[in-house]
Short mmCIF file of C-alpha atoms and ligand atoms in Angstrom, two decimals:
data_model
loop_
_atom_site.label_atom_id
_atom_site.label_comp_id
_atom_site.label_asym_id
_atom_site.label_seq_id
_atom_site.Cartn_x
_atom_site.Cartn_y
_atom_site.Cartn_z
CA UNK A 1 0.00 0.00 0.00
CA UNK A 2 1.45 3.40 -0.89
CA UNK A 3 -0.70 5.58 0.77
CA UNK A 4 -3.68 5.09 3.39
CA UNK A 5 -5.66 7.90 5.32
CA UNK A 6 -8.95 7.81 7.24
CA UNK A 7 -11.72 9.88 5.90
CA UNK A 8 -14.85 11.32 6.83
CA UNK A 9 -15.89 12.88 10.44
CA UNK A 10 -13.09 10.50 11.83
CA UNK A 11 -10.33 12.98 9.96
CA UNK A 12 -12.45 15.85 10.65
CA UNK A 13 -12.15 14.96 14.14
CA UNK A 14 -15.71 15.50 14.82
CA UNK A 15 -16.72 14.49 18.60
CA UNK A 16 -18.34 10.84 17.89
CA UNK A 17 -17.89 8.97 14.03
CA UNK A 18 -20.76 6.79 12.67
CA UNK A 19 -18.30 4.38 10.65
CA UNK A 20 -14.32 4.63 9.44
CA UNK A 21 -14.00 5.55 5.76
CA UNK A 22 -10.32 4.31 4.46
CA UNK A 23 -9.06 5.68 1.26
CA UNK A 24 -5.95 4.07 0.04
CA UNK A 25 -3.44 3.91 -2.96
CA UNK A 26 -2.34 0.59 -3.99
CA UNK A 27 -0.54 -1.16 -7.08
CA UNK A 28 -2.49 -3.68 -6.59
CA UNK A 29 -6.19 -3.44 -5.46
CA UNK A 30 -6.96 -6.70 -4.82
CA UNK A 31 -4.05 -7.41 -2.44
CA UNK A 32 -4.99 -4.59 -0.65
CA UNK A 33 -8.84 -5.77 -0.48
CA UNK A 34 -7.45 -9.26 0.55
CA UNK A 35 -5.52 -7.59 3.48
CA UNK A 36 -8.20 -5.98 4.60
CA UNK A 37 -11.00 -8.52 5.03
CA UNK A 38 -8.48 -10.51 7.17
CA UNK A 39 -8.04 -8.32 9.66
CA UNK A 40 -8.01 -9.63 12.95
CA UNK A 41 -10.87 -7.73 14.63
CA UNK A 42 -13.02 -8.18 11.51
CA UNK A 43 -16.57 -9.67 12.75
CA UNK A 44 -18.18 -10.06 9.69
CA UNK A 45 -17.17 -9.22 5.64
CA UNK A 46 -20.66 -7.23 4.90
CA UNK A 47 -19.14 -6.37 1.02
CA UNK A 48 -15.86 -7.42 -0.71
CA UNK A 49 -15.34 -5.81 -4.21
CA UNK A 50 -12.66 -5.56 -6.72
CA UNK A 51 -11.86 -2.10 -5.58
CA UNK A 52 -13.46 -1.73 -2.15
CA UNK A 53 -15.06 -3.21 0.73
CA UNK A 54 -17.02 -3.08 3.95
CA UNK A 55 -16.20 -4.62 7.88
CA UNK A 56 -17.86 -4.57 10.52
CA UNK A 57 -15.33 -4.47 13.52
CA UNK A 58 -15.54 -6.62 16.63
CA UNK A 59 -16.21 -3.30 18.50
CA UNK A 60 -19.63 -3.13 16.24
CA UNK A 61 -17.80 -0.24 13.88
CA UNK A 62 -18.59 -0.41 10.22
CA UNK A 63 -15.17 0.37 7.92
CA UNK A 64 -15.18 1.22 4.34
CA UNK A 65 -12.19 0.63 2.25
CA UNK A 66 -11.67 2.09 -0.84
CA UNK A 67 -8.65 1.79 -3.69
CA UNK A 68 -8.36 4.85 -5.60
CA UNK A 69 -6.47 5.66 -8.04
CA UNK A 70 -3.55 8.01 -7.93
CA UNK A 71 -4.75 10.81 -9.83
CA UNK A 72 -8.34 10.88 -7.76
CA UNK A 73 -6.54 10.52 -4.77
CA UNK A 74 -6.99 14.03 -3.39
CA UNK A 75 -10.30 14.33 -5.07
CA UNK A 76 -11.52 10.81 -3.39
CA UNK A 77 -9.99 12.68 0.17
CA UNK A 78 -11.70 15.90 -0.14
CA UNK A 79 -15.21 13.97 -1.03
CA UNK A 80 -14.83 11.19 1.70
CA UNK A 81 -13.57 13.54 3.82
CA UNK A 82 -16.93 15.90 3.35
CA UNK A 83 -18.34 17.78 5.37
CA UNK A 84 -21.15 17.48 2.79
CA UNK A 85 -21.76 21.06 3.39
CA UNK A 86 -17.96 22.24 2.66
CA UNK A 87 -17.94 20.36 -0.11
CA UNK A 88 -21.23 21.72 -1.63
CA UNK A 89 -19.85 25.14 -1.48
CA UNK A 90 -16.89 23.71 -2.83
CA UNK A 91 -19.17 22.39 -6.07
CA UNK A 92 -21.27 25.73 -6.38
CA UNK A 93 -17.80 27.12 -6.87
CA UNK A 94 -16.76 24.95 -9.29
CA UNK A 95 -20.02 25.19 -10.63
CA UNK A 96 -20.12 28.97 -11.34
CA UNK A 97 -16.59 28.52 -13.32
CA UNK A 98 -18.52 25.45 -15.35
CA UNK A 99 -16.45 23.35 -13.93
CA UNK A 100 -17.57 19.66 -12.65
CA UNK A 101 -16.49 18.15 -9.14
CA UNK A 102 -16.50 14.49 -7.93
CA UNK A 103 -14.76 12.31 -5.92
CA UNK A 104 -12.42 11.66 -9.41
CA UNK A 105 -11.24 14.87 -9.99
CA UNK A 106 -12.18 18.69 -11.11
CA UNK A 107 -13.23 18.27 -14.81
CA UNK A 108 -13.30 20.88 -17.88
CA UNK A 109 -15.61 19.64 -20.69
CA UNK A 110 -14.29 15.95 -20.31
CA UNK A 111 -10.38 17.38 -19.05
CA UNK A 112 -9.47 16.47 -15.47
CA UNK A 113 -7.43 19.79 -14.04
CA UNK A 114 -6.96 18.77 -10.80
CA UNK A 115 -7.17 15.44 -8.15
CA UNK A 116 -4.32 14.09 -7.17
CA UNK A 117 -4.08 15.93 -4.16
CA UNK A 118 -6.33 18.43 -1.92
CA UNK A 119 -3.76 21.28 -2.37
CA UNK A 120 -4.07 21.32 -6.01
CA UNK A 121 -7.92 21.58 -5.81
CA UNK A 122 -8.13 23.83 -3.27
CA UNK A 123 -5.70 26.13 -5.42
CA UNK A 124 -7.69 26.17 -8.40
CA UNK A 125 -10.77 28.19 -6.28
CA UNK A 126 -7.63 30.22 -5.41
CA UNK A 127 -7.80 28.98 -1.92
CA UNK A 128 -4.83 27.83 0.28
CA UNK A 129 -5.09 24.31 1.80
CA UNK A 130 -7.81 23.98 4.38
CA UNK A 131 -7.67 21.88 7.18
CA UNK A 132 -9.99 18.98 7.75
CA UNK A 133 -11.57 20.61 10.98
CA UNK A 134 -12.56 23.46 9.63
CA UNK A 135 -14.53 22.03 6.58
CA UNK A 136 -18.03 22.37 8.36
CA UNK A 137 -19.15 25.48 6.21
CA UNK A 138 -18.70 28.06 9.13
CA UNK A 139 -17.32 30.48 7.15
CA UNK A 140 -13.74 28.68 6.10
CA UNK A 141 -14.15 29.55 2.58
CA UNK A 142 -14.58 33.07 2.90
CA UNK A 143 -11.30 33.31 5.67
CA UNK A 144 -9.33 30.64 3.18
CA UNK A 145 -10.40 33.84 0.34
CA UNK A 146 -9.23 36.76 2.68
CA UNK A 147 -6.23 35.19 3.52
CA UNK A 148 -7.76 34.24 7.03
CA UNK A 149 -7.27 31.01 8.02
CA UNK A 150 -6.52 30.53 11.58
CA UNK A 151 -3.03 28.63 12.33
CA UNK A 152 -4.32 26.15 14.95
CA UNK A 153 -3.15 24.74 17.82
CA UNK A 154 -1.39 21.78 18.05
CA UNK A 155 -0.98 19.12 20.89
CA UNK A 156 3.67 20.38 20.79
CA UNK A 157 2.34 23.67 22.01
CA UNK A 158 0.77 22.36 25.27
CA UNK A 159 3.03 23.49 28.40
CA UNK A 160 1.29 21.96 30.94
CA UNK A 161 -1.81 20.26 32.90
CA UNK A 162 -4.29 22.41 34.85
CA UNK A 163 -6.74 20.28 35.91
CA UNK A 164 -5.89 16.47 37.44
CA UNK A 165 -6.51 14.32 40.31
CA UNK A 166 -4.99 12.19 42.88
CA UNK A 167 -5.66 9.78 45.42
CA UNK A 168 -6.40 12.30 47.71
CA UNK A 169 -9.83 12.50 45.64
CA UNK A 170 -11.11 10.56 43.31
CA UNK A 171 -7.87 9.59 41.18
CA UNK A 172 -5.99 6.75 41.17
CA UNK A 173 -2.30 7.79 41.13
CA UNK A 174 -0.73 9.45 43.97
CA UNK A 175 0.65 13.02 43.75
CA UNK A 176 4.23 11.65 42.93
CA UNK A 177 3.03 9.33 40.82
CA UNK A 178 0.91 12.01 38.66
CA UNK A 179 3.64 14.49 38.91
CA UNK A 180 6.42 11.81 37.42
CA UNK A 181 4.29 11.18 34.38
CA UNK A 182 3.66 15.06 33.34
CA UNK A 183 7.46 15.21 33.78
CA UNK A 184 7.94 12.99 31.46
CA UNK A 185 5.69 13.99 29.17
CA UNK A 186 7.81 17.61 29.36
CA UNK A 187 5.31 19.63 30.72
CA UNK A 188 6.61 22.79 32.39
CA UNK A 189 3.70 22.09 35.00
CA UNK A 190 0.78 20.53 36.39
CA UNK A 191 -1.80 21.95 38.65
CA UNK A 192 -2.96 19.22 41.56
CA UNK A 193 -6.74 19.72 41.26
CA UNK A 194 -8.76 17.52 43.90
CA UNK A 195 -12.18 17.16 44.70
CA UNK A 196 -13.61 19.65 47.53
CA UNK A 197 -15.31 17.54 49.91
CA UNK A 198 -18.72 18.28 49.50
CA UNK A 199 -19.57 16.18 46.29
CA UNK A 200 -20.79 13.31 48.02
CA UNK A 201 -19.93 10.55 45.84
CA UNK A 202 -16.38 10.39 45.97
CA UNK A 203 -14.08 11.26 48.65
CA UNK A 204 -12.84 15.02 48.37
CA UNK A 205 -10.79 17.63 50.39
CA UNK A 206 -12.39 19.66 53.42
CA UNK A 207 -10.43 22.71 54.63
CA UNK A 208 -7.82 21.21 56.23
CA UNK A 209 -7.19 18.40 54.00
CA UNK A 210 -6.30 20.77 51.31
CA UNK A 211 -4.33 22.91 53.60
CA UNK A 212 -2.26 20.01 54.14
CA UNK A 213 -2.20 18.97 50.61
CA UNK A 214 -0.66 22.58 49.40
CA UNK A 215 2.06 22.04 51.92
CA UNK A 216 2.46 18.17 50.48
CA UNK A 217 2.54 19.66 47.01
CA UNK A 218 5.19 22.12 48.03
CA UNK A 219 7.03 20.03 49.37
CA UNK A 220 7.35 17.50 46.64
CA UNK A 221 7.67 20.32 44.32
CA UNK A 222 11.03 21.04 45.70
CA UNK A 223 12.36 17.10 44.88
CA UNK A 224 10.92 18.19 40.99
CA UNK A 225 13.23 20.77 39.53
CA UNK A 226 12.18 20.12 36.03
CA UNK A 227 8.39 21.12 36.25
CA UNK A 228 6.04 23.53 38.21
CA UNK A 229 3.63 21.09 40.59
CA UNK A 230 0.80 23.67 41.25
CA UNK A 231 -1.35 23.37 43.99
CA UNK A 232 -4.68 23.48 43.18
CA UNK A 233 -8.17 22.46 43.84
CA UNK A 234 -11.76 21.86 41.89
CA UNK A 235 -14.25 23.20 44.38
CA UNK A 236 -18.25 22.35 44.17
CA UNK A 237 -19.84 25.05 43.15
CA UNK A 238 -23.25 24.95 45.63
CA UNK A 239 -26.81 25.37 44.81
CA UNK A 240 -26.81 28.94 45.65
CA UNK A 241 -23.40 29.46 43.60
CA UNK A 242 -21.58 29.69 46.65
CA UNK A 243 -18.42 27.58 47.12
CA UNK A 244 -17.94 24.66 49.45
CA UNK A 245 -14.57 25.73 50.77
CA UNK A 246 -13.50 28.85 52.75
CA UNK A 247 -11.46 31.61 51.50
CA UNK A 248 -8.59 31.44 53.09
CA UNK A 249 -7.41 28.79 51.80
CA UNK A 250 -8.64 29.26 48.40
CA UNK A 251 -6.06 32.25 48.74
CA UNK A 252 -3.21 30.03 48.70
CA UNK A 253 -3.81 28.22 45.83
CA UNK A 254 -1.83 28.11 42.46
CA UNK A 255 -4.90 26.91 40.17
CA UNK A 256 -8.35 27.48 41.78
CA UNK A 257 -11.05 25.63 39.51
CA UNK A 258 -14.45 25.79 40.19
CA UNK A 259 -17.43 23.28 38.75
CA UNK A 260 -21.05 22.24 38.81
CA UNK A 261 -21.84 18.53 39.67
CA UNK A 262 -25.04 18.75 41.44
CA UNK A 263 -28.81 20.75 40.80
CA UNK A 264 -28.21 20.19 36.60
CA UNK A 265 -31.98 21.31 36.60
CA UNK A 266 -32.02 24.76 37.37
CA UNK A 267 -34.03 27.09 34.76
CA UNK A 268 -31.70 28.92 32.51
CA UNK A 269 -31.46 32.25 34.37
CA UNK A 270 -30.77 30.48 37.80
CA UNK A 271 -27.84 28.45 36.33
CA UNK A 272 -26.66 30.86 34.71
CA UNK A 273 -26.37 33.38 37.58
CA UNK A 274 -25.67 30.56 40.02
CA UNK A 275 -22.60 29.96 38.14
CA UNK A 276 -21.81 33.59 37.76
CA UNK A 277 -22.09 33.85 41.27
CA UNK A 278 -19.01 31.47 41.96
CA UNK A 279 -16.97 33.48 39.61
CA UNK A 280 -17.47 36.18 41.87
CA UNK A 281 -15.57 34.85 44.04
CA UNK A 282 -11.81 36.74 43.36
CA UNK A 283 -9.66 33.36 43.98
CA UNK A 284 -11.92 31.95 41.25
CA UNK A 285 -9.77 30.84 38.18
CA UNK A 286 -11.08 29.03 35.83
CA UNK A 287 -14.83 27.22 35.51
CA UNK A 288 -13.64 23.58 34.74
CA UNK A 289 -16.40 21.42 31.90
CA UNK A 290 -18.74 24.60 31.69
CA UNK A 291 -22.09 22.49 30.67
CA UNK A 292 -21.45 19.51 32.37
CA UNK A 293 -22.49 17.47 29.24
CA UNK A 294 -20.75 13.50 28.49
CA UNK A 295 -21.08 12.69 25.59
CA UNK A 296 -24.37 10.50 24.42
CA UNK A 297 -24.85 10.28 28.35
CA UNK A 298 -25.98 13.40 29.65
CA UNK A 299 -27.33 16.86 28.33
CA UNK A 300 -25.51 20.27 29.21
CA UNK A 301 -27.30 22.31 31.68
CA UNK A 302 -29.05 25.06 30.59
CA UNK A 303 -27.06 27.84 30.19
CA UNK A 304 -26.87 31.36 28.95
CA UNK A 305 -23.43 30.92 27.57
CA UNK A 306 -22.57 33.74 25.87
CA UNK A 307 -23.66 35.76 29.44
CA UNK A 308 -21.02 33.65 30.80
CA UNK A 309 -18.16 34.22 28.38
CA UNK A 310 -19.31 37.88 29.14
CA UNK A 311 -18.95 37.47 32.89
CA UNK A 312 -15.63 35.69 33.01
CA UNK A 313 -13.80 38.25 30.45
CA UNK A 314 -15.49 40.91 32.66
CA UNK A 315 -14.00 39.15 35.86
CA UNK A 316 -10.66 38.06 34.60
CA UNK A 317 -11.10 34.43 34.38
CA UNK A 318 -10.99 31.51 32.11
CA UNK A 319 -13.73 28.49 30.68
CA UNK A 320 -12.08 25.41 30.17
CA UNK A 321 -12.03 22.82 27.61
CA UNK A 322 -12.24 19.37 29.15
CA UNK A 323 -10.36 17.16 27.11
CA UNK A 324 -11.63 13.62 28.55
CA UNK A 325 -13.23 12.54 25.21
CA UNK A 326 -16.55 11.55 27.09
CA UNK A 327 -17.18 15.32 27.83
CA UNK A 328 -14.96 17.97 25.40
CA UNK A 329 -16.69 20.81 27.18
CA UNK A 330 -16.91 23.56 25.82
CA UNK A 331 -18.46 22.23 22.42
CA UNK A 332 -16.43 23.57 19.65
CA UNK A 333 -18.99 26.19 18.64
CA UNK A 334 -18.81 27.80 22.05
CA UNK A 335 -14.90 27.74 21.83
CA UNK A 336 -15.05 29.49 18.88
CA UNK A 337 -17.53 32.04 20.80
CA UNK A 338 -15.44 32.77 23.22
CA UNK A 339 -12.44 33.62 20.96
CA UNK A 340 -14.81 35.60 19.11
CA UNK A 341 -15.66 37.56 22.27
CA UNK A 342 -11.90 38.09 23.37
CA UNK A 343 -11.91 35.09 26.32
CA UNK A 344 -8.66 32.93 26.22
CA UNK A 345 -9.66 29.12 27.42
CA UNK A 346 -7.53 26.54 29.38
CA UNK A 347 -7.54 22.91 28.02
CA UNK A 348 -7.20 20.49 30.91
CA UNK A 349 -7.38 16.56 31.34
CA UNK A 350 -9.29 16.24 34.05
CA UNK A 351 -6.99 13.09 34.38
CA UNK A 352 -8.00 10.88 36.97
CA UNK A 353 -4.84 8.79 36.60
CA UNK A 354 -1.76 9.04 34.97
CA UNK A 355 -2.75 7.50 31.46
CA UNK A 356 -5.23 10.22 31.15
CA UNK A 357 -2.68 12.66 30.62
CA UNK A 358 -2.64 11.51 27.32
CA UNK A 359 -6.36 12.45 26.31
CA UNK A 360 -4.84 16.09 25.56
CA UNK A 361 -5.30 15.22 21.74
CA UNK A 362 -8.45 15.46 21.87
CA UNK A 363 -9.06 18.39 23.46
CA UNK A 364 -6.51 20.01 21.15
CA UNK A 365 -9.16 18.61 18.19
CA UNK A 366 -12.21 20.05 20.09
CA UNK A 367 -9.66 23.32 20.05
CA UNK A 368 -8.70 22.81 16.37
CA UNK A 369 -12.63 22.27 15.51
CA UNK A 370 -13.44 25.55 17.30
CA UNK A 371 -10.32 27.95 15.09
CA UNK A 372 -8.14 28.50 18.01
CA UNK A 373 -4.32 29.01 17.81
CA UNK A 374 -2.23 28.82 20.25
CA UNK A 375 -2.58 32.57 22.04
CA UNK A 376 -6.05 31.75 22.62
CA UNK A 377 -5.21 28.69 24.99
CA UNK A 378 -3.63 29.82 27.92
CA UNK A 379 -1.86 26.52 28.91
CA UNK A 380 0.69 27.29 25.75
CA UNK A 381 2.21 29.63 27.78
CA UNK A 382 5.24 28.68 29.95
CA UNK A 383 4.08 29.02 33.87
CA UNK A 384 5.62 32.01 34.10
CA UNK A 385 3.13 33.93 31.84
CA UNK A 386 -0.16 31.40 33.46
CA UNK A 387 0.70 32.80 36.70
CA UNK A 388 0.43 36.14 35.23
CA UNK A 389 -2.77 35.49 33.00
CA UNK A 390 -4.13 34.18 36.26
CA UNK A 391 -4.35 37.25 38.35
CA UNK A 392 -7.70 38.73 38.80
ZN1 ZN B 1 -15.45 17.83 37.77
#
């Protein structure tokens, strides 16, 4: 096989994929059909062709194959890889130059002019490459013809960790433990963010267990000269939008998160002012998974969001993306919101153990999907500058 990518809403790195569309490039098709249908994981063969094929995985996932041929190859890619909507744009363009677009090529009269690869295409409408994320028809055409294209963020640009757990909470990995892995990982920090105690189904922190905990953190800190151990702390944002630990010690934190987990109910205007309310509060940082959605499990709360994004640039703090792939909150259309409004977001773990460090990819995608660079993610910043940002 000489070349093999994964289309569709799985390249476009949408937030959940129906099936796996694979596009590939082979001298010879059948060989690469033959490899396919013996996969290991395959459960069932539901179509074998000359040129393509369908698999339904063990996990339940359908996966197309497809051999194309060199010359549609980046016509094939910009098809598979839709969205439909880009890519009707794409063929009113073509249209209005009487042009014809498929997933073979760009044709004149019966002429292909372009379709080996997506650059080439894109260049004949005069635009410059555009990135799979963005093809949702939210206005990348018209920034890709005013030379406005975002440069988005990428996972290298990531400094450092500001929301995670321990055993002290809810996590599984001790501080050490936690802190060793973001070290390796080359973080510059990672902010220590434990429950508050009053979220009654896991164990959390009262006052005195996190006053302890700072001087733990610091402590450790001092045997880590390579990265910034933070102390922090996600505290339960009450019914009444009050918080469930005392101010003093939320004054000596590094990272002060605050959350919902409780009263997801609440009319719009009481949720919304609720959670206003705990942004009041000046050691008040960043609100960690604004809507409280997961994914396919449970709705967002009801929420006035672009109040909110109004409130925390008026008060100096931060809305986080959650990058645990069963919640990416913010949604990428209220990331793109904020930036639009001027409100630089963190994008955290929320790792409960030290292999979730590693779900940072996809809250860079949920970043990518919603046009931010790197200056509008405050965790690309070397501690230094966070501590700054930081100050209310
Ligand atoms: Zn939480």
């Amino acid at each position: 096989m000489q070349q093999v990518e994964v289309a569709g809403s799985y390249r476009r790195r949408k937030e959940t994929v129906g099936d796996l569309d694979i596009l590939v490039i082979s001298e010879s098709a059948s060989r690469a059909v033959e490899h396919f249908v013996n996969y290991e994981d395959v459960e069932e063969i539901s179509a074998q062709g000359e040129t393509r094929s369908t698999i339904i995985l063990r996990s339940g996932i359908q996966v197309d194959m497809r051999v194309v041929a060199r010359e549609s190859y980046g016509a094939a890619l910009l098809y598979f890889t839709g969205s439909k909507a880009h890519n009707i744009q794409r063929r009113d363009m073509a249209l209005e130059r009487g042009w014809k677009v498929n997933e073979y090529g760009v044709f004149e009269d019966q002429e292909r002019i372009a379709g080996e690869n997506e650059e080439g295409i894109y260049a004949l409408f005069d635009l410059p490459y555009i990135t799979p994320e963005l093809r949702e028809n939210r206005g990348e055409i018209e920034a890709g013809q005013a030379g406005n294209l975002p440069t988005l963020i990428t996972l290298e640009q990531i400094r450092g960790d500001l929301q995670t757990h321990t055993t002290a909470s809810d996590g599984r990995n001790s501080l050490e433990e936690m802190a060793q892995a973001a070290q390796e990982r080359g973080y510059d920090y990672l902010a220590i963010t434990d429950h508050s105690s009053h979220r009654g189904v896991t164990q959390g922190l009262d006052a005195e267990g996190l006053a302890r905990r700072i001087d733990e953190i610091a402590e450790l800190d001092e045997t880590f000269p390579s990265i910034h151990l933070l102390a922090g702390a996600e505290v339960e944002v009450l019914e009444d939008g009050t918080l469930d630990l005392p101010d003093e010690v939320l004054a000596r934190l590094d990272v002060c998160l605050c959350a919902v987990h409780t009263y997801f109910d609440l009319p719009r205007d009481m949720q919304t002012e609720r959670i206003i309310r705990a942004l009041d509060n000046p050691h008040i940082h960043i609100l960690a998974h604004p809507t409280g959605r997961q994914i396919n499990k449970r709705r967002p709360y009801d929420l006035d969001m672009e109040c909110l994004i109004q409130a925390a640039i008026d008060r100096g703090c931060y809305l986080e993306i959650n990058a645990n792939p069963e919640r990416l909150d913010l949604h990428a259309r209220h990331a793109r919101m904020a930036k639009e409004m001027g409100l630089k977001l963190a994008i955290s773990t929320d790792a409960h153990s030290v292999n979730m460090l590693s779900v940072m990819r996809f809250g860079i995608d949920q970043a990518r999907r919603g046009w931010l660079t790197a200056d509008d993610v405050i965790n690309t910043r070397p501690w230094r500058e966070v501590h700054t940002l930081l100050k209310r």
